[in-house]
Short mmCIF file of C-alpha atoms and ligand atoms in Angstrom, two decimals:
data_model
loop_
_atom_site.label_atom_id
_atom_site.label_comp_id
_atom_site.label_asym_id
_atom_site.label_seq_id
_atom_site.Cartn_x
_atom_site.Cartn_y
_atom_site.Cartn_z
CA MET A 1 -8.03 -9.99 20.00
CA PHE A 2 -7.11 -6.32 18.10
CA THR A 3 -10.18 -4.70 16.67
CA ILE A 4 -10.71 -1.77 14.48
CA ILE A 5 -13.84 0.63 14.17
CA THR A 6 -14.50 3.40 11.78
CA GLY A 7 -17.25 5.82 10.67
CA ALA A 8 -18.08 4.28 7.30
CA GLN A 9 -19.95 7.74 5.87
CA PHE A 10 -18.95 11.36 6.64
CA GLY A 11 -18.70 10.73 10.66
CA ASP A 12 -20.91 11.39 13.64
CA GLU A 13 -22.22 7.93 12.86
CA GLY A 14 -22.44 7.27 16.92
CA LYS A 15 -19.10 5.79 17.09
CA GLY A 16 -18.53 6.85 20.67
CA LYS A 17 -21.58 5.15 21.78
CA ILE A 18 -20.59 1.91 20.06
CA VAL A 19 -16.75 1.96 21.24
CA ASP A 20 -18.81 3.17 25.40
CA LEU A 21 -20.49 -0.14 25.01
CA ILE A 22 -18.06 -2.99 23.38
CA SER A 23 -15.10 -1.40 26.09
CA ASP A 24 -15.56 -3.41 28.61
CA LYS A 25 -14.16 -6.63 26.75
CA TYR A 26 -11.17 -4.43 26.04
CA ASP A 27 -8.11 -3.46 28.19
CA LEU A 28 -6.66 -0.56 26.31
CA VAL A 29 -8.97 1.63 23.71
CA VAL A 30 -7.02 3.98 21.24
CA ARG A 31 -7.65 6.50 19.10
CA PHE A 32 -5.06 6.48 16.20
CA GLN A 33 -5.73 10.17 14.16
CA GLY A 34 -7.79 13.11 13.97
CA GLY A 35 -7.78 15.83 16.75
CA ASP A 36 -10.36 17.78 18.61
CA ASN A 37 -12.17 18.00 15.43
CA ALA A 38 -13.73 15.07 16.41
CA GLY A 39 -17.03 15.37 18.81
CA HIS A 40 -18.49 12.46 20.88
CA THR A 41 -21.56 13.08 23.84
CA VAL A 42 -21.25 10.11 26.77
CA LYS A 43 -23.54 10.57 28.93
CA VAL A 44 -22.92 9.41 32.72
CA GLY A 45 -26.20 9.58 35.02
CA ASP A 46 -27.86 12.57 34.70
CA THR A 47 -24.71 14.07 33.14
CA THR A 48 -24.25 14.63 29.41
CA TYR A 49 -19.92 15.40 28.74
CA LYS A 50 -18.93 16.49 25.42
CA LEU A 51 -15.57 15.11 24.68
CA HIS A 52 -13.07 15.58 21.88
CA LEU A 53 -10.02 14.02 22.60
CA ILE A 54 -9.95 11.04 25.19
CA PRO A 55 -11.42 8.05 23.89
CA SER A 56 -14.54 6.92 24.61
CA GLY A 57 -13.61 3.87 26.66
CA PHE A 58 -12.43 5.84 29.50
CA LEU A 59 -15.60 5.42 31.96
CA LEU A 60 -14.51 1.33 32.16
CA ASP A 61 -11.81 -0.13 33.58
CA SER A 62 -9.54 -0.14 29.96
CA ARG A 63 -6.83 1.99 29.66
CA VAL A 64 -7.16 4.34 27.17
CA LEU A 65 -3.81 5.56 24.68
CA ILE A 66 -3.79 8.99 22.37
CA GLY A 67 -1.57 7.67 19.10
CA PRO A 68 1.34 9.19 17.82
CA GLY A 69 -0.58 9.74 14.08
CA THR A 70 -3.26 12.11 16.34
CA VAL A 71 -2.89 15.84 16.32
CA LEU A 72 -2.99 17.25 19.66
CA ASN A 73 -4.42 20.42 21.49
CA PRO A 74 -3.04 20.41 24.76
CA GLN A 75 -5.17 23.02 25.75
CA SER A 76 -8.65 21.10 24.77
CA LEU A 77 -7.31 18.17 26.08
CA ALA A 78 -6.63 19.77 29.51
CA GLN A 79 -10.05 21.40 29.35
CA GLU A 80 -11.48 17.80 28.89
CA ILE A 81 -9.68 16.34 32.13
CA GLU A 82 -10.78 19.23 34.44
CA MET A 83 -14.39 19.24 33.01
CA LEU A 84 -14.11 14.99 34.06
CA ALA A 85 -12.73 15.79 37.28
CA LYS A 86 -15.73 17.85 38.32
CA GLY A 87 -18.01 15.18 37.51
CA GLY A 88 -15.48 12.67 40.34
CA ILE A 89 -14.20 11.30 36.97
CA HIS A 90 -10.04 10.98 37.61
CA ILE A 91 -8.06 10.80 34.10
CA GLY A 92 -4.67 10.55 35.82
CA PRO A 93 -1.82 8.94 33.60
CA ASP A 94 -2.61 5.48 34.82
CA LYS A 95 -5.40 5.76 32.66
CA LEU A 96 -4.53 8.10 29.89
CA GLY A 97 -1.10 7.57 28.00
CA ILE A 98 -0.21 10.17 25.17
CA ASP A 99 2.73 8.93 22.37
CA ALA A 100 5.28 11.40 22.97
CA LYS A 101 5.78 11.54 19.14
CA THR A 102 2.28 13.17 19.30
CA SER A 103 2.21 16.60 16.64
CA ILE A 104 0.98 19.38 18.92
CA ILE A 105 -1.37 21.80 17.37
CA MET A 106 -0.25 25.60 18.62
CA PRO A 107 -2.17 28.58 18.13
CA TYR A 108 -0.67 29.36 14.99
CA HIS A 109 -1.99 26.58 13.75
CA ILE A 110 -5.17 27.78 14.61
CA GLU A 111 -5.12 30.97 13.43
CA LEU A 112 -3.67 29.61 10.27
CA ASP A 113 -6.63 26.92 9.42
CA GLY A 114 -9.11 30.23 10.14
CA LEU A 115 -7.22 32.62 7.54
CA LYS A 116 -7.06 30.05 4.88
CA GLU A 117 -10.76 28.85 4.86
CA SER A 118 -11.71 32.45 5.26
CA SER A 119 -9.44 33.32 2.16
CA ARG A 120 -10.84 30.24 0.15
CA ALA A 121 -13.34 30.84 -3.03
CA GLU A 122 -14.58 27.07 -2.73
CA LYS A 123 -14.80 26.62 1.22
CA ILE A 124 -14.12 23.23 2.47
CA GLY A 125 -15.70 23.94 5.77
CA THR A 126 -13.25 22.93 8.33
CA THR A 127 -13.94 22.91 11.99
CA LYS A 128 -11.06 25.67 12.23
CA LYS A 129 -9.25 23.64 14.83
CA GLY A 130 -5.44 24.09 13.10
CA ILE A 131 -5.94 20.02 12.10
CA GLY A 132 -4.55 20.66 8.39
CA PHE A 133 -1.94 23.09 9.61
CA ALA A 134 -1.26 20.80 12.37
CA TYR A 135 -0.70 17.84 9.88
CA ILE A 136 1.12 19.80 7.56
CA ASP A 137 3.76 20.82 9.64
CA LYS A 138 4.01 16.56 10.79
CA VAL A 139 4.57 15.70 6.94
CA ALA A 140 7.04 18.96 6.50
CA ARG A 141 8.69 17.73 9.71
CA ASP A 142 8.41 20.87 11.27
CA GLU A 143 6.13 19.94 14.07
CA ILE A 144 6.10 20.54 18.04
CA ARG A 145 6.12 17.09 19.22
CA LEU A 146 4.88 16.23 22.85
CA ALA A 147 8.16 15.48 23.93
CA ASP A 148 8.95 18.97 22.90
CA LEU A 149 6.20 20.54 25.09
CA THR A 150 6.95 18.33 28.09
CA ASP A 151 10.59 20.28 27.85
CA GLU A 152 10.91 24.18 28.23
CA GLY A 153 14.50 24.34 27.00
CA LYS A 154 13.71 22.33 23.58
CA PHE A 155 9.86 23.85 23.30
CA ARG A 156 11.70 27.60 22.97
CA ALA A 157 14.50 26.41 20.97
CA ARG A 158 11.96 24.97 18.52
CA LEU A 159 9.57 27.81 18.73
CA GLU A 160 12.53 30.23 17.85
CA GLU A 161 13.61 28.09 15.02
CA LEU A 162 10.18 28.14 13.23
CA ALA A 163 8.84 31.56 14.26
CA THR A 164 10.04 33.22 11.07
CA GLN A 165 8.22 30.82 8.71
CA LYS A 166 4.92 30.74 10.70
CA GLU A 167 4.84 34.81 11.20
CA ASN A 168 5.33 34.85 7.11
CA MET A 169 2.57 32.47 6.49
CA ILE A 170 0.54 34.52 8.59
CA ARG A 171 1.30 37.73 7.65
CA GLU A 172 0.68 36.49 3.88
CA LEU A 173 -2.76 35.64 5.00
CA GLY A 174 -3.66 38.83 6.13
CA GLY A 175 -3.41 37.90 9.59
CA ASP A 176 -1.75 39.20 12.70
CA PRO A 177 1.57 37.32 13.42
CA SER A 178 2.00 38.51 16.88
CA VAL A 179 0.32 35.09 18.10
CA VAL A 180 3.20 33.27 17.33
CA LEU A 181 5.49 34.09 19.94
CA ASP A 182 2.71 35.68 22.20
CA ASN A 183 4.11 35.22 25.87
CA LYS A 184 0.57 34.29 27.05
CA TYR A 185 0.39 31.13 25.03
CA ILE A 186 4.29 30.18 25.24
CA ASP A 187 3.31 29.92 29.30
CA LEU A 188 0.46 27.97 29.33
CA TYR A 189 1.90 25.97 26.61
CA ILE A 190 4.93 25.06 29.02
CA LYS A 191 2.35 24.44 32.16
CA LEU A 192 0.69 22.49 30.14
CA GLY A 193 3.58 20.32 28.66
CA GLN A 194 4.44 19.93 32.14
CA MET A 195 1.15 18.83 32.96
CA PHE A 196 1.30 16.17 30.48
CA ALA A 197 4.89 14.76 30.58
CA PRO A 198 3.75 12.17 33.06
CA TYR A 199 1.40 10.81 30.52
CA MET A 200 3.84 10.70 27.76
CA THR A 201 4.15 6.80 26.45
CA ASP A 202 5.08 4.59 23.43
CA VAL A 203 1.66 3.51 22.33
CA SER A 204 2.84 1.09 19.65
CA PHE A 205 5.02 -0.96 22.34
CA GLU A 206 2.34 -0.77 24.76
CA ILE A 207 -0.35 -2.25 22.30
CA ASN A 208 2.26 -4.92 20.92
CA LYS A 209 2.87 -5.52 24.32
CA ALA A 210 -0.79 -5.81 25.47
CA LEU A 211 -1.28 -8.26 22.12
CA GLU A 212 1.34 -10.74 22.74
CA GLU A 213 0.02 -11.13 26.32
CA GLY A 214 -3.36 -12.15 24.96
CA LYS A 215 -5.01 -8.55 25.93
CA ASN A 216 -7.69 -7.32 23.59
CA VAL A 217 -6.92 -3.80 22.00
CA LEU A 218 -9.74 -1.29 20.50
CA ALA A 219 -8.62 1.33 18.11
CA GLU A 220 -11.04 3.91 17.28
CA GLY A 221 -11.07 6.22 14.47
CA ALA A 222 -12.56 9.64 13.98
CA GLN A 223 -14.38 11.35 11.66
CA GLY A 224 -15.28 8.80 9.00
CA THR A 225 -14.33 6.65 5.44
CA HIS A 226 -15.70 9.18 2.93
CA LEU A 227 -13.57 12.33 4.76
CA ASP A 228 -10.26 9.90 4.30
CA VAL A 229 -7.26 12.70 2.58
CA ILE A 230 -6.80 10.38 0.48
CA HIS A 231 -9.75 8.01 -0.59
CA GLY A 232 -12.30 10.28 0.39
CA THR A 233 -14.20 13.26 -1.27
CA GLN A 234 -11.31 15.81 -1.96
CA LYS A 235 -10.87 18.40 -1.05
CA PHE A 236 -13.71 18.36 1.51
CA VAL A 237 -11.95 15.87 3.16
CA THR A 238 -9.96 15.81 6.84
CA SER A 239 -6.51 16.18 6.64
CA SER A 240 -5.59 12.15 7.99
CA SER A 241 -6.37 8.81 7.03
CA THR A 242 -10.04 7.62 8.80
CA ILE A 243 -10.16 4.11 7.25
CA ALA A 244 -9.36 1.35 9.02
CA GLY A 245 -5.68 0.92 7.05
CA SER A 246 -4.73 3.44 8.82
CA ALA A 247 -4.59 2.32 12.13
CA CYS A 248 -2.45 0.05 11.68
CA ALA A 249 0.14 2.10 10.58
CA ASN A 250 -0.65 5.41 12.81
CA LEU A 251 -0.37 3.14 15.68
CA GLY A 252 2.48 1.10 14.70
CA VAL A 253 0.80 -2.52 14.66
CA GLY A 254 1.06 -4.85 11.55
CA PRO A 255 -1.83 -5.89 9.65
CA THR A 256 -1.52 -9.47 10.71
CA LYS A 257 -2.80 -8.86 14.21
CA VAL A 258 -6.42 -7.58 13.21
CA ASP A 259 -9.05 -9.65 14.21
CA ASN A 260 -12.08 -7.63 13.09
CA VAL A 261 -12.81 -4.36 11.48
CA LEU A 262 -16.11 -2.71 12.69
CA GLY A 263 -18.46 -0.08 10.51
CA ILE A 264 -20.66 1.90 12.19
CA VAL A 265 -23.33 3.04 9.69
CA LYS A 266 -26.09 5.84 10.40
CA ALA A 267 -29.55 4.34 9.18
CA TYR A 268 -29.72 7.93 6.92
CA ILE A 269 -26.34 9.62 6.37
CA THR A 270 -25.11 13.13 7.51
CA ARG A 271 -22.59 15.30 6.41
CA VAL A 272 -21.30 18.79 8.26
CA GLY A 273 -19.32 21.00 5.75
CA GLU A 274 -19.30 21.28 2.38
CA GLY A 275 -18.54 18.75 -0.07
CA PRO A 276 -21.05 16.44 -2.13
CA LEU A 277 -23.75 14.40 -0.44
CA PRO A 278 -25.71 12.82 -3.26
CA THR A 279 -28.98 12.01 -0.94
CA GLU A 280 -29.33 15.22 0.48
CA LEU A 281 -32.52 16.33 1.28
CA LYS A 282 -33.50 20.15 1.39
CA ASP A 283 -37.51 19.08 2.16
CA ASP A 284 -39.24 18.67 5.27
CA ILE A 285 -37.79 14.80 5.40
CA GLY A 286 -34.63 16.66 5.66
CA LYS A 287 -35.57 18.96 8.82
CA GLN A 288 -37.15 16.24 10.29
CA LEU A 289 -34.12 13.69 10.10
CA GLN A 290 -32.39 16.74 11.59
CA GLN A 291 -34.61 17.42 14.25
CA VAL A 292 -35.42 13.91 15.39
CA GLY A 293 -31.81 13.18 14.99
CA ARG A 294 -30.46 16.09 17.16
CA GLU A 295 -28.20 16.54 14.05
CA PHE A 296 -26.16 19.55 15.07
CA GLY A 297 -22.36 18.76 15.67
CA THR A 298 -20.67 18.24 18.95
CA THR A 299 -17.63 20.40 18.07
CA THR A 300 -18.75 23.74 16.09
CA GLY A 301 -22.70 23.48 16.57
CA ARG A 302 -23.12 23.45 13.28
CA VAL A 303 -26.43 21.76 11.59
CA ARG A 304 -25.59 18.62 9.94
CA ARG A 305 -26.69 17.97 6.18
CA CYS A 306 -29.02 14.99 6.03
CA GLY A 307 -30.18 12.12 3.55
CA TRP A 308 -31.31 8.37 2.67
CA PHE A 309 -29.24 5.98 2.96
CA ASP A 310 -26.65 5.57 -0.38
CA LEU A 311 -25.64 1.93 -0.74
CA PRO A 312 -23.00 3.20 -3.06
CA ILE A 313 -21.07 5.21 -0.16
CA LEU A 314 -21.36 1.98 1.97
CA LYS A 315 -20.04 -0.42 -1.10
CA LYS A 316 -17.30 2.19 -0.89
CA ALA A 317 -16.67 1.93 2.71
CA VAL A 318 -16.94 -1.86 2.82
CA TYR A 319 -13.85 -1.86 0.07
CA LEU A 320 -11.60 1.26 1.42
CA ASN A 321 -12.13 -0.23 5.72
CA GLY A 322 -12.79 -4.21 4.88
CA TYR A 323 -15.69 -4.38 7.35
CA THR A 324 -16.11 -7.62 8.89
CA GLU A 325 -19.39 -6.64 10.76
CA LEU A 326 -21.51 -3.18 11.06
CA ALA A 327 -23.53 -1.59 14.06
CA LEU A 328 -26.56 0.26 12.40
CA THR A 329 -27.29 3.64 14.71
CA LYS A 330 -30.21 5.93 15.09
CA LEU A 331 -32.88 3.64 13.51
CA ASP A 332 -35.07 5.23 15.57
CA VAL A 333 -35.06 8.21 14.11
CA LEU A 334 -36.67 7.09 10.42
CA SER A 335 -40.15 6.19 12.26
CA ASN A 336 -43.34 8.32 10.56
CA ILE A 337 -41.27 8.79 7.11
CA HIS A 338 -43.71 6.83 4.81
CA PRO A 339 -42.14 5.57 2.57
CA LEU A 340 -38.15 5.28 3.11
CA LYS A 341 -36.28 5.38 0.21
CA VAL A 342 -32.93 3.89 -0.62
CA CYS A 343 -30.25 5.21 -2.64
CA VAL A 344 -29.54 1.90 -5.21
CA GLY A 345 -26.78 3.52 -7.42
CA TYR A 346 -26.59 7.01 -9.66
CA GLU A 347 -27.13 8.65 -12.84
CA LEU A 348 -24.14 10.30 -14.62
CA LYS A 349 -24.02 11.44 -17.35
CA GLY A 350 -26.48 9.10 -18.84
CA LYS A 351 -25.22 5.95 -17.58
CA PHE A 352 -26.41 3.75 -14.26
CA ILE A 353 -23.59 3.09 -12.02
CA GLU A 354 -23.46 1.11 -8.33
CA TYR A 355 -20.34 2.24 -7.51
CA PRO A 356 -19.30 6.12 -6.36
CA PRO A 357 -16.81 7.26 -9.24
CA GLU A 358 -13.66 8.37 -8.55
CA LEU A 359 -13.86 12.46 -8.60
CA THR A 360 -15.48 14.35 -6.14
CA THR A 361 -16.79 16.83 -9.46
CA ASP A 362 -18.27 13.77 -10.65
CA LEU A 363 -19.80 12.38 -7.58
CA GLY A 364 -21.29 16.28 -6.77
CA MET A 365 -22.75 15.49 -10.45
CA CYS A 366 -24.28 11.85 -9.74
CA VAL A 367 -28.00 11.91 -9.33
CA PRO A 368 -29.54 9.16 -6.73
CA VAL A 369 -31.58 6.61 -7.99
CA TYR A 370 -33.99 5.07 -5.35
CA GLU A 371 -35.81 1.91 -4.32
CA GLU A 372 -38.66 2.32 -1.79
CA LEU A 373 -39.56 0.59 1.20
CA THR A 374 -42.30 0.58 3.54
CA GLY A 375 -41.58 2.70 6.51
CA TRP A 376 -43.20 2.51 10.10
CA SER A 377 -44.85 4.64 12.60
CA GLU A 378 -43.91 2.96 15.79
CA ASP A 379 -41.15 4.72 18.84
CA LEU A 380 -38.60 2.16 18.51
CA THR A 381 -36.85 4.14 21.70
CA HIS A 382 -38.31 1.50 24.11
CA VAL A 383 -37.01 -1.50 21.50
CA ARG A 384 -34.38 -3.96 23.32
CA GLN A 385 -34.25 -6.52 20.91
CA PHE A 386 -34.36 -7.26 17.08
CA SER A 387 -37.42 -9.56 17.52
CA ASP A 388 -39.27 -6.70 18.64
CA LEU A 389 -38.86 -4.33 16.23
CA PRO A 390 -42.04 -3.84 14.12
CA ASP A 391 -42.05 -6.16 10.41
CA ALA A 392 -41.37 -2.84 8.38
CA THR A 393 -38.05 -1.78 10.63
CA ARG A 394 -36.67 -5.67 10.51
CA ARG A 395 -37.19 -5.68 6.97
CA TYR A 396 -35.26 -2.72 6.43
CA VAL A 397 -32.50 -3.37 8.28
CA SER A 398 -32.39 -6.79 6.53
CA TYR A 399 -32.45 -5.21 3.11
CA LEU A 400 -29.28 -2.93 3.73
CA GLU A 401 -27.41 -5.91 5.68
CA GLU A 402 -28.46 -8.23 2.75
CA LYS A 403 -27.36 -5.10 -0.01
CA ILE A 404 -24.52 -3.92 1.75
CA GLY A 405 -22.92 -7.58 1.93
CA VAL A 406 -21.74 -7.72 5.90
CA GLN A 407 -23.44 -8.62 8.78
CA ILE A 408 -24.97 -5.88 10.89
CA LYS A 409 -24.15 -6.94 14.64
CA TYR A 410 -25.10 -4.30 16.66
CA ILE A 411 -28.30 -2.07 16.27
CA SER A 412 -29.29 1.07 18.52
CA VAL A 413 -32.22 2.87 18.97
CA GLY A 414 -31.70 5.54 21.22
CA PRO A 415 -28.38 7.37 22.93
CA GLY A 416 -28.38 5.29 26.20
CA ARG A 417 -26.88 1.90 26.92
CA GLU A 418 -29.56 0.13 27.34
CA GLN A 419 -30.94 1.38 23.65
CA THR A 420 -28.34 -0.86 21.67
CA PHE A 421 -28.66 -4.56 21.37
CA THR A 422 -27.40 -7.48 18.58
CA LYS A 423 -29.15 -8.11 16.03
P1 IMP B 1 -10.94 20.04 9.39
O1 IMP B 1 -10.91 18.36 9.97
O2 IMP B 1 -11.29 20.51 10.87
O3 IMP B 1 -10.26 20.16 8.45
O4 IMP B 1 -12.50 19.75 8.58
C1 IMP B 1 -12.29 19.30 7.28
C2 IMP B 1 -13.74 18.62 6.57
O5 IMP B 1 -14.42 17.79 7.90
C3 IMP B 1 -15.29 19.84 7.28
O6 IMP B 1 -15.91 19.43 6.19
C4 IMP B 1 -15.47 19.37 8.70
O7 IMP B 1 -16.76 19.65 8.70
C5 IMP B 1 -15.57 17.45 8.75
N1 IMP B 1 -15.24 17.06 9.87
C6 IMP B 1 -14.02 17.18 10.69
N2 IMP B 1 -13.91 16.35 11.75
C7 IMP B 1 -15.27 16.25 11.67
C8 IMP B 1 -16.17 15.09 12.39
O8 IMP B 1 -15.91 14.42 13.66
N3 IMP B 1 -17.61 15.05 11.98
C9 IMP B 1 -17.85 15.16 11.20
N4 IMP B 1 -17.26 15.99 10.34
C10 IMP B 1 -16.57 16.35 10.62
#
């Protein structure tokens, strides 16, 4: 069985928690795009781990893989492995595989990301992790791959070849080019290359072999649908393709192998960074969602913008991903809001539309049209089955399910494993 999971909104929908919950059914859990711009929080007993790269399935028996369509900061990965080791969780090459072709995020990518963002009149609000510049180098065929990093001679030669170009780019943006050939980084990266050499693998081969043997594979996306570099809200997007089809292309698995596509949907909407969010709430309800939902980014600590559930955004996510089922997360956060509103369409240039306009500037001009639903005051965090939810909550879930047209399979009412149940 091959399952793909993606976020249906702007990221931070709670993918990690759902992957963690269902990964016991999967032999392989694989990350297919993005880098350490992503973040998820995993609770093990009383310890909380904030992770950015290691796929969420690592706690169970599954083998976890990082695919060649990702961009890898080896320093971040080494830190995650070390942090988990301190907690008694060993992530060796038997547990984690990284594709040999994975692009490495270099210190100059991070420098360029910061400089470019500062120079932009209209900011994107990137995570400043060097993601965009690492992907530019992949497409320009100027990347350093994991295989290069693990071979000191190749690594030094590649760096030498690229150095002038990178130094000039940094200089042009007013930065200090010495970062490019800084021996401190070069020595560190060579050490990291040696550390990760035993982890190198061919991810496409591992997945296809596993599927051939009747094993189960779960592909885990990062960020969310509307941050997709092709179909998202340009320019306020990340630099990779975040939608389900991208899993096949990035992992080297044919689309005929896909069995199901699970979309993760928050019971309201959030966005971190710039870009349109038509249902954004800048009032007390927005603050309540932020506080009750602990809406602060795992990667940058930035406050997430919050808003009402947006059906047009979801409709587009269903089209872009072809979801076969959904998981609705953070339903507990909506307690004590009366009434609840759901955006059913927008007013744009005097017209009512039910599907997001193609251009970001138009989306930015959309005025949401809402339907109101009865809220509830009960605390949901102790609920363990759908039938125990208050009537108004069940109505909210059924309303969304009917409007979206895809079954909601999982519901979560808190961060703990026991707080997610099937509908
Ligand atoms: P970048 O991926 O760092 O280049 O940032 C581009 C945009 O994507 C910014 O608006 C970020 O806030 C957003 N972004 C990147 N990663 C995540 C994520 O994991 N969750 C939510 N937003 C993200």
